[in-house]
C-alpha cells in the first residue's frame, strides 16, 4: 500500500493545477491580432516568404563569365 | 483513502476551472480574426545544396547563429559541422556512441552538443587550442534517452529525455542546476524562447509544457493532441508555440490566451509530423512528415501552400537559418538539403 507517496504525488498535481489556474489570460481577439500584426510587420524581411533574386541569394551560385 | 479522494476531486475541479477560464477569453477564433487577409500564394522552393557525407540515417540538425554553419548528427556515429554555402565539412566528429538522437550548436559557435541512447549529453569544443575537436564534458544523470538539447550559452544547456524530465545543466561543473519534472511520458523535443527566459517541451503524454527557466516551474500545460508530440518550436514573437505530433497534425497554442488557436491538418495527411520550423516572420510553417515530404503551411490561414519533395526517406529534422534565408532538411536517406 503506497498510500503516503501517492498522496504526496497528488498534492503536487493539485498544487501545479492551482498555479496554472491562476494565470491571467488575454482575449483570443487580442492574441490573434498580435500574431497577425507580427507576421505582416516582418513579411518583407522573410526571404522564404517573399522569394529572392539570385544576386541576393547566398546559396545560389552566380554564373560568372570570364574572358579567356 | 479519504484524503486521496479529496485531492482527486480538487484536481478535477481545477481542471474544469482552467477549461472555463480558457473559454471565457475565447471571444473569437484565429480563423475569424484573419478572415480578411488572403492566403499566401503558392510557395515553391528549390534544393540549392545537398550536403553529402553521412553514411546512415540523419536524426538531427541545428543551424549555427551565423546562418552559414550547421551541425548534423547521424547514426553512422558522426557529428558533422557543415559550411552550408560551400558544402564543405568544417568538422567531422566521431562519437563514442553511434545511437545519437539530437544535436545542438551553441549561439557563440564555440560548442556543439549531442546525445541519444547513451542517456548522456556530450559537449564538444570546436575551438580547442590545438585545433582538435574533443569532448569537453559528458552530462550524465538522465535515466532515459536524450531526445533533444539546446544551449542557453557556453555555460548552460537544457536537455529533454525519455525519463520524462528536462534538465538545466551547468556545463562547467557538469551538474544539474534544475530538474523540470511533470510530464507523464517521454519528453521528445524542446525549444528555448527568443528571450531565453522560458522553454517549451513536447512529450509522449500528448501535452506541451511551458517552463520558467529561472523559477524552475511549469507555467502552463497545453493538451489537445491525440498522440505523441515529436516536434516543438516557438513562433518568432515568443508568444505562441507550435507542436507537431504523431496524430498527423500541428497545432498553434497562444501563451497569453493559454489555449490552442488553430490546427494544421488535411484529410490527405495521415502520417506523423517529425519536425517543424517557422519562417522568419512566422507566416510560413515548415513541417517534416513520415511520408518523406515537408509541407509548407500558411500559419495564419492554416492552409497548405507548398511542398518540399526531394528526400527518399523520412524527413527527420528541419531548421530555418537565423536570417531566414534558407531552410535545411535532414533525412533518413543520409542527406541534408538546403532550400529556398
mmCIF file of C-alpha atoms in Angstrom:
data_model
loop_
_atom_site.group_PDB
_atom_site.id
_atom_site.type_symbol
_atom_site.label_atom_id
_atom_site.label_comp_id
_atom_site.label_asym_id
_atom_site.label_seq_id
_atom_site.Cartn_x
_atom_site.Cartn_y
_atom_site.Cartn_z
ATOM 1 C CA UNK A 1 0.000 0.000 0.000
ATOM 2 C CA UNK A 2 1.874 3.072 -1.263
ATOM 3 C CA UNK A 3 -0.636 5.417 0.363
ATOM 4 C CA UNK A 4 1.610 8.247 1.506
ATOM 5 C CA UNK A 5 3.718 8.534 -1.693
ATOM 6 C CA UNK A 6 0.640 8.756 -3.920
ATOM 7 C CA UNK A 7 -0.809 11.410 -1.584
ATOM 8 C CA UNK A 8 2.424 13.411 -1.938
ATOM 9 C CA UNK A 9 2.243 12.999 -5.720
ATOM 10 C CA UNK A 10 -1.422 14.053 -5.835
ATOM 11 C CA UNK A 11 -0.668 17.098 -3.659
ATOM 12 C CA UNK A 12 1.956 18.165 -6.220
ATOM 13 C CA UNK A 13 -0.543 17.692 -9.063
ATOM 14 C CA UNK A 14 -3.131 19.819 -7.225
ATOM 15 C CA UNK A 15 -0.530 22.485 -6.395
ATOM 16 C CA UNK A 16 0.533 22.679 -10.058
ATOM 17 C CA UNK A 17 -3.089 22.880 -11.254
ATOM 18 C CA UNK A 18 -3.802 25.679 -8.742
ATOM 19 C CA UNK A 19 -0.833 27.594 -10.143
ATOM 20 C CA UNK A 20 -1.889 27.063 -13.778
ATOM 21 C CA UNK A 21 -5.488 28.034 -12.972
ATOM 22 C CA UNK A 22 -4.352 31.381 -11.508
ATOM 23 C CA UNK A 23 -2.926 32.619 -14.845
ATOM 24 C CA UNK A 24 -4.178 35.938 -16.242
ATOM 25 C CA UNK A 25 -5.420 35.217 -19.736
ATOM 26 C CA UNK A 26 -5.549 37.606 -22.667
ATOM 27 C CA UNK A 27 -8.531 37.573 -25.043
ATOM 28 C CA UNK A 28 -8.128 35.465 -28.176
ATOM 29 C CA UNK A 29 -9.016 38.501 -30.308
ATOM 30 C CA UNK A 30 -6.002 40.355 -28.885
ATOM 31 C CA UNK A 31 -3.687 37.335 -29.213
ATOM 32 C CA UNK A 32 -4.771 36.704 -32.803
ATOM 33 C CA UNK A 33 -4.387 40.363 -33.738
ATOM 34 C CA UNK A 34 -0.858 40.448 -32.310
ATOM 35 C CA UNK A 35 0.160 37.314 -34.238
ATOM 36 C CA UNK A 36 -1.224 38.740 -37.462
ATOM 37 C CA UNK A 37 0.479 42.078 -36.885
ATOM 38 C CA UNK A 38 3.847 40.418 -36.232
ATOM 39 C CA UNK A 39 3.590 38.411 -39.454
ATOM 40 C CA UNK A 40 2.666 41.438 -41.550
ATOM 41 C CA UNK A 41 5.297 43.682 -39.941
ATOM 42 C CA UNK A 42 8.088 41.201 -40.668
ATOM 43 C CA UNK A 43 6.851 39.905 -44.024
ATOM 44 C CA UNK A 44 9.307 41.930 -46.087
ATOM 45 C CA UNK A 45 12.248 40.576 -44.060
ATOM 46 C CA UNK A 46 11.180 36.963 -44.625
ATOM 47 C CA UNK A 47 13.071 35.709 -47.715
ATOM 48 C CA UNK A 48 11.319 32.319 -47.775
ATOM 49 C CA UNK A 49 8.004 34.167 -47.978
ATOM 50 C CA UNK A 50 8.901 36.898 -50.452
ATOM 51 C CA UNK A 51 11.421 34.987 -52.515
ATOM 52 C CA UNK A 52 14.734 36.476 -53.568
ATOM 53 C CA UNK A 53 16.708 37.154 -56.735
ATOM 54 C CA UNK A 54 19.784 35.043 -57.396
ATOM 55 C CA UNK A 55 22.033 38.036 -56.742
ATOM 56 C CA UNK A 56 20.662 38.245 -53.187
ATOM 57 C CA UNK A 57 20.705 34.502 -52.610
ATOM 58 C CA UNK A 58 23.923 33.318 -50.917
ATOM 59 C CA UNK A 59 23.010 29.713 -51.763
ATOM 60 C CA UNK A 60 22.627 30.272 -55.456
ATOM 61 C CA UNK A 61 25.968 30.370 -57.250
ATOM 62 C CA UNK A 62 26.441 33.311 -59.578
ATOM 63 C CA UNK A 63 27.297 32.273 -63.085
ATOM 64 C CA UNK A 64 30.457 34.208 -63.862
ATOM 65 C CA UNK A 65 31.623 34.947 -67.360
ATOM 66 C CA UNK A 66 35.340 35.323 -67.776
ATOM 67 C CA UNK A 67 37.434 36.292 -70.726
ATOM 68 C CA UNK A 68 39.845 33.572 -71.679
ATOM 69 C CA UNK B 1 -8.237 6.792 1.486
ATOM 70 C CA UNK B 2 -10.375 9.840 2.122
ATOM 71 C CA UNK B 3 -7.523 12.297 1.532
ATOM 72 C CA UNK B 4 -6.670 10.923 -1.906
ATOM 73 C CA UNK B 5 -10.294 11.145 -2.979
ATOM 74 C CA UNK B 6 -10.456 14.754 -1.777
ATOM 75 C CA UNK B 7 -7.309 15.610 -3.724
ATOM 76 C CA UNK B 8 -8.618 13.897 -6.849
ATOM 77 C CA UNK B 9 -11.853 15.857 -6.638
ATOM 78 C CA UNK B 10 -9.917 19.079 -6.185
ATOM 79 C CA UNK B 11 -7.743 18.264 -9.212
ATOM 80 C CA UNK B 12 -10.796 17.620 -11.387
ATOM 81 C CA UNK B 13 -12.419 20.827 -10.191
ATOM 82 C CA UNK B 14 -9.259 22.818 -11.013
ATOM 83 C CA UNK B 15 -9.101 21.255 -14.493
ATOM 84 C CA UNK B 16 -12.725 22.365 -15.060
ATOM 85 C CA UNK B 17 -11.785 25.836 -13.803
ATOM 86 C CA UNK B 18 -8.954 26.063 -16.334
ATOM 87 C CA UNK B 19 -11.225 24.904 -19.170
ATOM 88 C CA UNK B 20 -13.814 27.519 -18.190
ATOM 89 C CA UNK B 21 -11.217 30.295 -17.876
ATOM 90 C CA UNK B 22 -9.894 29.488 -21.363
ATOM 91 C CA UNK B 23 -13.413 29.553 -22.788
ATOM 92 C CA UNK B 24 -14.091 32.865 -21.080
ATOM 93 C CA UNK B 25 -11.427 34.641 -23.178
ATOM 94 C CA UNK B 26 -12.424 32.897 -26.393
ATOM 95 C CA UNK B 27 -14.241 35.910 -27.849
ATOM 96 C CA UNK B 28 -13.297 34.804 -31.374
ATOM 97 C CA UNK B 29 -11.185 32.248 -33.241
ATOM 98 C CA UNK B 30 -7.929 32.821 -35.126
ATOM 99 C CA UNK B 31 -9.771 31.794 -38.285
ATOM 100 C CA UNK B 32 -12.357 34.552 -37.836
ATOM 101 C CA UNK B 33 -9.745 37.097 -36.789
ATOM 102 C CA UNK B 34 -7.729 36.656 -40.014
ATOM 103 C CA UNK B 35 -10.712 36.238 -42.338
ATOM 104 C CA UNK B 36 -9.900 39.467 -44.167
ATOM 105 C CA UNK B 37 -6.324 38.588 -45.159
ATOM 106 C CA UNK B 38 -5.617 36.436 -48.201
ATOM 107 C CA UNK B 39 -3.784 33.136 -48.177
ATOM 108 C CA UNK B 40 -0.124 33.309 -49.109
ATOM 109 C CA UNK B 41 0.491 32.470 -52.769
ATOM 110 C CA UNK B 42 1.938 29.085 -53.704
ATOM 111 C CA UNK B 43 5.435 28.744 -52.210
ATOM 112 C CA UNK B 44 7.976 26.977 -54.385
ATOM 113 C CA UNK B 45 11.457 26.328 -53.131
ATOM 114 C CA UNK B 46 14.308 24.548 -54.835
ATOM 115 C CA UNK B 47 17.109 22.470 -53.412
ATOM 116 C CA UNK B 48 20.113 24.782 -53.612
ATOM 117 C CA UNK B 49 22.630 22.491 -51.928
ATOM 118 C CA UNK B 50 22.823 18.809 -50.985
ATOM 119 C CA UNK B 51 25.148 18.008 -48.095
ATOM 120 C CA UNK B 52 26.552 14.542 -48.697
ATOM 121 C CA UNK B 53 28.787 12.640 -46.334
ATOM 122 C CA UNK B 54 26.803 10.826 -43.698
ATOM 123 C CA UNK B 55 26.621 7.045 -44.167
ATOM 124 C CA UNK B 56 23.413 6.348 -42.271
ATOM 125 C CA UNK B 57 20.144 7.952 -41.147
ATOM 126 C CA UNK B 58 20.352 11.581 -40.080
ATOM 127 C CA UNK B 59 18.427 12.171 -36.866
ATOM 128 C CA UNK B 60 19.024 15.827 -36.111
ATOM 129 C CA UNK B 61 20.396 19.093 -37.399
ATOM 130 C CA UNK B 62 20.779 22.586 -35.946
ATOM 131 C CA UNK B 63 21.838 25.859 -37.570
ATOM 132 C CA UNK B 64 24.601 27.928 -36.062
ATOM 133 C CA UNK B 65 23.770 31.538 -35.200
ATOM 134 C CA UNK B 66 25.757 32.846 -38.199
ATOM 135 C CA UNK B 67 23.204 31.296 -40.597
ATOM 136 C CA UNK B 68 26.089 29.724 -42.545
ATOM 137 C CA UNK B 69 27.357 26.793 -40.466
ATOM 138 C CA UNK B 70 25.145 23.950 -39.285
ATOM 139 C CA UNK B 71 25.674 20.698 -37.405
ATOM 140 C CA UNK B 72 24.078 17.323 -38.152
ATOM 141 C CA UNK B 73 24.007 14.023 -36.278
ATOM 142 C CA UNK B 74 23.733 10.599 -37.834
ATOM 143 C CA UNK B 75 23.599 7.050 -36.597
ATOM 144 C CA UNK B 76 26.790 6.478 -38.576
ATOM 145 C CA UNK B 77 28.295 7.757 -35.325
ATOM 146 C CA UNK B 78 29.352 11.177 -36.584
ATOM 147 C CA UNK B 79 28.584 14.810 -35.910
ATOM 148 C CA UNK B 80 29.396 16.893 -38.979
ATOM 149 C CA UNK B 81 29.707 20.682 -38.974
ATOM 150 C CA UNK B 82 28.980 21.948 -42.495
ATOM 151 C CA UNK B 83 29.561 25.211 -44.296
ATOM 152 C CA UNK B 84 26.144 25.235 -45.933
ATOM 153 C CA UNK B 85 27.233 27.626 -48.700
ATOM 154 C CA UNK B 86 30.340 25.787 -49.912
ATOM 155 C CA UNK B 87 29.024 22.359 -48.719
ATOM 156 C CA UNK B 88 32.458 21.767 -47.149
ATOM 157 C CA UNK B 89 32.725 19.745 -43.975
ATOM 158 C CA UNK B 90 34.316 22.017 -41.378
ATOM 159 C CA UNK B 91 34.487 19.281 -38.723
ATOM 160 C CA UNK B 92 33.704 15.560 -38.748
ATOM 161 C CA UNK B 93 33.498 14.441 -35.122
ATOM 162 C CA UNK B 94 33.471 10.703 -34.323
ATOM 163 C CA UNK B 95 31.144 9.868 -31.444
ATOM 164 C CA UNK B 96 31.633 7.338 -28.646
ATOM 165 C CA UNK B 97 28.056 6.188 -29.068
ATOM 166 C CA UNK B 98 26.547 5.993 -32.559
ATOM 167 C CA UNK B 99 22.980 5.962 -31.212
ATOM 168 C CA UNK B 100 22.603 9.704 -31.438
ATOM 169 C CA UNK B 101 19.154 11.347 -31.482
ATOM 170 C CA UNK B 102 19.866 15.047 -31.139
ATOM 171 C CA UNK B 103 22.483 17.725 -31.704
ATOM 172 C CA UNK B 104 22.803 21.432 -30.975
ATOM 173 C CA UNK B 105 25.023 24.386 -31.895
ATOM 174 C CA UNK B 106 25.857 26.917 -29.163
ATOM 175 C CA UNK B 107 24.907 30.524 -30.038
ATOM 176 C CA UNK B 108 28.585 31.520 -29.671
ATOM 177 C CA UNK B 109 29.658 28.975 -32.296
ATOM 178 C CA UNK B 110 32.248 27.579 -29.895
ATOM 179 C CA UNK B 111 30.484 24.398 -28.822
ATOM 180 C CA UNK B 112 28.259 21.646 -30.187
ATOM 181 C CA UNK B 113 26.397 19.000 -28.214
ATOM 182 C CA UNK B 114 24.761 15.665 -28.913
ATOM 183 C CA UNK B 115 23.213 12.691 -27.174
ATOM 184 C CA UNK B 116 20.881 9.735 -27.599
ATOM 185 C CA UNK B 117 20.532 6.198 -26.325
ATOM 186 C CA UNK B 118 23.629 6.640 -24.157
ATOM 187 C CA UNK B 119 21.393 8.813 -21.888
ATOM 188 C CA UNK B 120 24.132 11.472 -21.876
ATOM 189 C CA UNK B 121 24.648 14.898 -23.381
ATOM 190 C CA UNK B 122 28.208 15.226 -24.696
ATOM 191 C CA UNK B 123 29.629 18.721 -25.190
ATOM 192 C CA UNK B 124 32.385 19.243 -27.785
ATOM 193 C CA UNK B 125 34.695 22.264 -28.003
ATOM 194 C CA UNK B 126 35.139 23.265 -31.658
ATOM 195 C CA UNK B 127 37.702 25.941 -30.859
ATOM 196 C CA UNK B 128 40.245 23.966 -28.814
ATOM 197 C CA UNK B 129 43.808 25.294 -28.782
ATOM 198 C CA UNK B 130 45.445 22.507 -30.782
ATOM 199 C CA UNK B 131 42.714 22.516 -33.407
ATOM 200 C CA UNK B 132 41.383 19.090 -32.419
ATOM 201 C CA UNK B 133 37.734 18.767 -31.507
ATOM 202 C CA UNK B 134 37.454 16.990 -28.158
ATOM 203 C CA UNK B 135 34.751 16.055 -25.682
ATOM 204 C CA UNK B 136 34.654 18.873 -23.146
ATOM 205 C CA UNK B 137 32.010 17.488 -20.804
ATOM 206 C CA UNK B 138 29.748 14.466 -20.551
ATOM 207 C CA UNK B 139 26.499 15.386 -18.790
ATOM 208 C CA UNK B 140 25.218 12.168 -17.258
ATOM 209 C CA UNK B 141 22.236 11.838 -14.920
ATOM 210 C CA UNK B 142 19.233 11.154 -17.116
ATOM 211 C CA UNK B 143 17.821 7.652 -16.715
ATOM 212 C CA UNK B 144 16.399 7.634 -20.209
ATOM 213 C CA UNK B 145 17.494 8.538 -23.752
ATOM 214 C CA UNK B 146 18.420 12.091 -24.659
ATOM 215 C CA UNK B 147 15.803 13.279 -27.152
ATOM 216 C CA UNK B 148 16.789 16.939 -27.519
ATOM 217 C CA UNK B 149 19.245 19.542 -26.239
ATOM 218 C CA UNK B 150 19.595 23.314 -26.661
ATOM 219 C CA UNK B 151 22.328 25.679 -25.409
ATOM 220 C CA UNK B 152 21.412 28.820 -23.455
ATOM 221 C CA UNK B 153 25.077 29.906 -23.567
ATOM 222 C CA UNK B 154 28.532 28.296 -23.424
ATOM 223 C CA UNK B 155 27.904 27.537 -19.754
ATOM 224 C CA UNK B 156 24.321 26.286 -19.707
ATOM 225 C CA UNK B 157 22.357 23.727 -21.724
ATOM 226 C CA UNK B 158 18.843 22.301 -21.431
ATOM 227 C CA UNK B 159 18.137 18.653 -22.239
ATOM 228 C CA UNK B 160 14.939 16.626 -22.648
ATOM 229 C CA UNK B 161 14.801 12.900 -22.005
ATOM 230 C CA UNK B 162 12.885 9.654 -22.312
ATOM 231 C CA UNK B 163 12.932 9.634 -18.489
ATOM 232 C CA UNK B 164 10.090 12.232 -18.680
ATOM 233 C CA UNK B 165 12.179 15.122 -17.343
ATOM 234 C CA UNK B 166 14.048 18.093 -18.750
ATOM 235 C CA UNK B 167 17.207 19.354 -17.081
ATOM 236 C CA UNK B 168 19.147 22.639 -16.974
ATOM 237 C CA UNK B 169 22.867 21.844 -16.685
ATOM 238 C CA UNK B 170 25.918 23.814 -15.588
ATOM 239 C CA UNK B 171 28.375 22.774 -18.295
ATOM 240 C CA UNK B 172 31.435 23.904 -16.352
ATOM 241 C CA UNK B 173 30.760 21.641 -13.357
ATOM 242 C CA UNK B 174 28.792 19.013 -15.277
ATOM 243 C CA UNK B 175 25.993 19.161 -12.705
ATOM 244 C CA UNK B 176 22.206 19.511 -12.862
ATOM 245 C CA UNK B 177 21.073 23.019 -11.880
ATOM 246 C CA UNK B 178 17.345 22.382 -12.219
ATOM 247 C CA UNK B 179 15.198 19.346 -12.938
ATOM 248 C CA UNK B 180 11.911 20.082 -14.694
ATOM 249 C CA UNK B 181 9.545 17.240 -13.804
ATOM 250 C CA UNK B 182 5.846 16.992 -14.595
ATOM 251 C CA UNK B 183 5.421 15.256 -17.940
ATOM 252 C CA UNK B 184 3.794 11.815 -17.713
ATOM 253 C CA UNK B 185 5.534 10.498 -20.813
ATOM 254 C CA UNK B 186 8.892 10.618 -22.631
ATOM 255 C CA UNK B 187 9.943 14.188 -23.409
ATOM 256 C CA UNK B 188 10.625 14.240 -27.137
ATOM 257 C CA UNK B 189 11.558 17.803 -28.005
ATOM 258 C CA UNK B 190 12.283 21.232 -26.541
ATOM 259 C CA UNK B 191 12.681 24.806 -27.740
ATOM 260 C CA UNK B 192 14.005 27.920 -25.965
ATOM 261 C CA UNK B 193 12.116 31.233 -26.111
ATOM 262 C CA UNK B 194 13.686 34.111 -28.068
ATOM 263 C CA UNK B 195 14.366 35.967 -24.777
ATOM 264 C CA UNK B 196 15.971 32.848 -23.194
ATOM 265 C CA UNK B 197 13.716 33.068 -20.112
ATOM 266 C CA UNK B 198 11.442 30.151 -20.960
ATOM 267 C CA UNK B 199 11.484 26.850 -22.766
ATOM 268 C CA UNK B 200 8.758 24.543 -24.021
ATOM 269 C CA UNK B 201 8.743 20.760 -24.107
ATOM 270 C CA UNK B 202 6.617 18.280 -26.065
ATOM 271 C CA UNK B 203 6.080 14.777 -24.770
ATOM 272 C CA UNK B 204 4.535 11.343 -25.259
ATOM 273 C CA UNK B 205 1.801 12.305 -22.786
ATOM 274 C CA UNK B 206 0.364 14.318 -25.715
ATOM 275 C CA UNK B 207 0.974 17.645 -23.921
ATOM 276 C CA UNK B 208 3.308 20.604 -24.314
ATOM 277 C CA UNK B 209 4.550 22.456 -21.214
ATOM 278 C CA UNK B 210 5.938 25.979 -20.823
ATOM 279 C CA UNK B 211 8.687 26.202 -18.191
ATOM 280 C CA UNK B 212 10.161 29.240 -16.426
ATOM 281 C CA UNK B 213 13.910 28.512 -16.585
ATOM 282 C CA UNK B 214 14.967 30.511 -13.507
ATOM 283 C CA UNK B 215 11.954 29.678 -11.298
ATOM 284 C CA UNK B 216 12.205 26.009 -12.315
ATOM 285 C CA UNK B 217 8.429 25.899 -12.615
ATOM 286 C CA UNK B 218 5.924 24.687 -15.196
ATOM 287 C CA UNK B 219 3.762 27.732 -16.023
ATOM 288 C CA UNK B 220 1.294 26.294 -18.497
ATOM 289 C CA UNK B 221 0.244 22.925 -19.966
ATOM 290 C CA UNK B 222 -1.347 22.510 -23.396
ATOM 291 C CA UNK B 223 -3.351 19.469 -24.454
ATOM 292 C CA UNK B 224 -5.419 18.563 -27.495
ATOM 293 C CA UNK B 225 -3.104 16.303 -29.451
ATOM 294 C CA UNK B 226 -4.185 12.689 -29.786
ATOM 295 C CA UNK B 227 -0.730 11.200 -29.874
ATOM 296 C CA UNK B 228 2.947 11.832 -29.056
ATOM 297 C CA UNK B 229 4.298 15.304 -29.702
ATOM 298 C CA UNK B 230 7.549 14.855 -31.640
ATOM 299 C CA UNK B 231 8.416 18.427 -32.511
ATOM 300 C CA UNK B 232 8.004 21.824 -30.900
ATOM 301 C CA UNK B 233 9.011 25.383 -31.647
ATOM 302 C CA UNK B 234 8.325 28.983 -30.682
ATOM 303 C CA UNK B 235 6.535 31.346 -33.013
ATOM 304 C CA UNK B 236 9.165 34.084 -33.666
ATOM 305 C CA UNK B 237 7.474 36.686 -31.413
ATOM 306 C CA UNK B 238 7.853 34.316 -28.448
ATOM 307 C CA UNK B 239 4.128 34.482 -27.603
ATOM 308 C CA UNK B 240 2.983 31.293 -29.280
ATOM 309 C CA UNK B 241 4.079 27.685 -29.513
ATOM 310 C CA UNK B 242 3.793 25.261 -32.435
ATOM 311 C CA UNK B 243 3.715 21.493 -31.932
ATOM 312 C CA UNK B 244 3.933 18.569 -34.357
ATOM 313 C CA UNK B 245 2.522 15.152 -33.481
ATOM 314 C CA UNK B 246 2.169 11.512 -34.484
ATOM 315 C CA UNK B 247 -1.554 12.339 -34.855
ATOM 316 C CA UNK B 248 -0.594 13.897 -38.224
ATOM 317 C CA UNK B 249 -1.373 17.463 -37.132
ATOM 318 C CA UNK B 250 0.480 20.540 -35.995
ATOM 319 C CA UNK B 251 -1.125 22.937 -33.529
ATOM 320 C CA UNK B 252 -0.555 26.579 -32.625
ATOM 321 C CA UNK B 253 -1.061 27.470 -28.948
ATOM 322 C CA UNK B 254 -1.034 31.101 -27.813
ATOM 323 C CA UNK B 255 0.763 31.559 -24.476
ATOM 324 C CA UNK B 256 -1.095 34.677 -23.361
ATOM 325 C CA UNK B 257 -4.577 33.335 -24.209
ATOM 326 C CA UNK B 258 -3.443 29.985 -22.774
ATOM 327 C CA UNK B 259 -5.110 27.885 -25.497
ATOM 328 C CA UNK B 260 -4.943 26.271 -28.894
ATOM 329 C CA UNK B 261 -5.723 28.773 -31.655
ATOM 330 C CA UNK B 262 -5.574 26.514 -34.704
ATOM 331 C CA UNK B 263 -4.757 23.036 -36.031
ATOM 332 C CA UNK B 264 -2.821 22.420 -39.237
ATOM 333 C CA UNK B 265 -4.361 19.324 -40.735
ATOM 334 C CA UNK B 266 -5.502 17.892 -44.023
ATOM 335 C CA UNK B 267 -7.520 14.734 -44.678
ATOM 336 C CA UNK B 268 -4.829 13.731 -47.146
ATOM 337 C CA UNK B 269 -2.129 13.716 -44.483
ATOM 338 C CA UNK B 270 -2.196 10.565 -42.398
ATOM 339 C CA UNK B 271 1.349 10.222 -41.171
ATOM 340 C CA UNK B 272 3.166 11.683 -38.200
ATOM 341 C CA UNK B 273 4.956 15.025 -38.022
ATOM 342 C CA UNK B 274 8.636 14.570 -37.208
ATOM 343 C CA UNK B 275 9.959 18.114 -37.192
ATOM 344 C CA UNK B 276 8.942 21.731 -37.697
ATOM 345 C CA UNK B 277 10.312 25.236 -38.099
ATOM 346 C CA UNK B 278 8.648 28.614 -38.642
ATOM 347 C CA UNK B 279 9.948 31.058 -41.247
ATOM 348 C CA UNK B 280 11.470 34.367 -40.100
ATOM 349 C CA UNK B 281 8.158 36.257 -39.891
ATOM 350 C CA UNK B 282 6.241 33.235 -38.633
ATOM 351 C CA UNK B 283 3.883 33.414 -41.601
ATOM 352 C CA UNK B 284 5.116 30.105 -43.016
ATOM 353 C CA UNK B 285 5.278 26.887 -41.018
ATOM 354 C CA UNK B 286 7.509 24.210 -42.490
ATOM 355 C CA UNK B 287 6.823 20.717 -41.140
ATOM 356 C CA UNK B 288 8.532 17.418 -41.939
ATOM 357 C CA UNK B 289 6.465 14.244 -42.105
ATOM 358 C CA UNK B 290 6.984 10.471 -42.096
ATOM 359 C CA UNK B 291 5.920 10.323 -45.776
ATOM 360 C CA UNK B 292 9.283 11.832 -46.877
ATOM 361 C CA UNK B 293 7.808 15.306 -47.539
ATOM 362 C CA UNK B 294 7.871 18.727 -45.948
ATOM 363 C CA UNK B 295 4.574 20.584 -46.080
ATOM 364 C CA UNK B 296 4.594 24.371 -46.033
ATOM 365 C CA UNK B 297 1.606 25.930 -44.253
ATOM 366 C CA UNK B 298 0.282 29.478 -44.172
ATOM 367 C CA UNK B 299 0.479 29.704 -40.365
ATOM 368 C CA UNK B 300 -2.338 32.240 -40.039
ATOM 369 C CA UNK B 301 -4.803 30.736 -42.538
ATOM 370 C CA UNK B 302 -3.891 27.074 -41.795
ATOM 371 C CA UNK B 303 -3.785 26.169 -45.479
ATOM 372 C CA UNK B 304 -1.088 24.171 -47.225
ATOM 373 C CA UNK B 305 0.773 26.427 -49.644
ATOM 374 C CA UNK B 306 3.689 24.284 -50.734
ATOM 375 C CA UNK B 307 5.590 21.022 -50.544
ATOM 376 C CA UNK B 308 9.306 20.242 -50.436
ATOM 377 C CA UNK B 309 9.708 16.877 -52.105
ATOM 378 C CA UNK B 310 13.173 15.584 -52.631
ATOM 379 C CA UNK B 311 14.145 13.143 -49.967
ATOM 380 C CA UNK B 312 13.990 9.377 -50.457
ATOM 381 C CA UNK B 313 13.135 8.627 -46.870
ATOM 382 C CA UNK B 314 11.605 10.173 -43.761
ATOM 383 C CA UNK B 315 12.452 13.834 -43.097
ATOM 384 C CA UNK B 316 13.710 13.643 -39.521
ATOM 385 C CA UNK B 317 14.761 17.225 -38.878
ATOM 386 C CA UNK B 318 14.284 20.713 -40.246
ATOM 387 C CA UNK B 319 15.607 24.164 -39.398
ATOM 388 C CA UNK B 320 15.319 27.691 -40.762
ATOM 389 C CA UNK B 321 18.519 29.769 -40.543
ATOM 390 C CA UNK B 322 18.588 32.766 -38.192
ATOM 391 C CA UNK B 323 18.372 35.323 -41.016
ATOM 392 C CA UNK B 324 15.503 33.386 -42.576
ATOM 393 C CA UNK B 325 17.440 32.882 -45.815
ATOM 394 C CA UNK B 326 17.203 29.124 -46.065
ATOM 395 C CA UNK B 327 15.594 26.002 -44.743
ATOM 396 C CA UNK B 328 17.659 22.869 -44.104
ATOM 397 C CA UNK B 329 16.128 19.385 -44.050
ATOM 398 C CA UNK B 330 17.797 16.204 -42.812
ATOM 399 C CA UNK B 331 16.596 12.750 -43.708
ATOM 400 C CA UNK B 332 16.904 9.058 -43.062
ATOM 401 C CA UNK B 333 18.213 8.943 -46.646
ATOM 402 C CA UNK B 334 21.507 10.271 -45.160
ATOM 403 C CA UNK B 335 21.397 13.647 -46.950
ATOM 404 C CA UNK B 336 20.779 17.206 -45.845
ATOM 405 C CA UNK B 337 19.263 19.627 -48.301
ATOM 406 C CA UNK B 338 19.294 23.420 -48.265
ATOM 407 C CA UNK B 339 16.190 25.012 -49.780
ATOM 408 C CA UNK B 340 14.975 28.482 -50.604
#
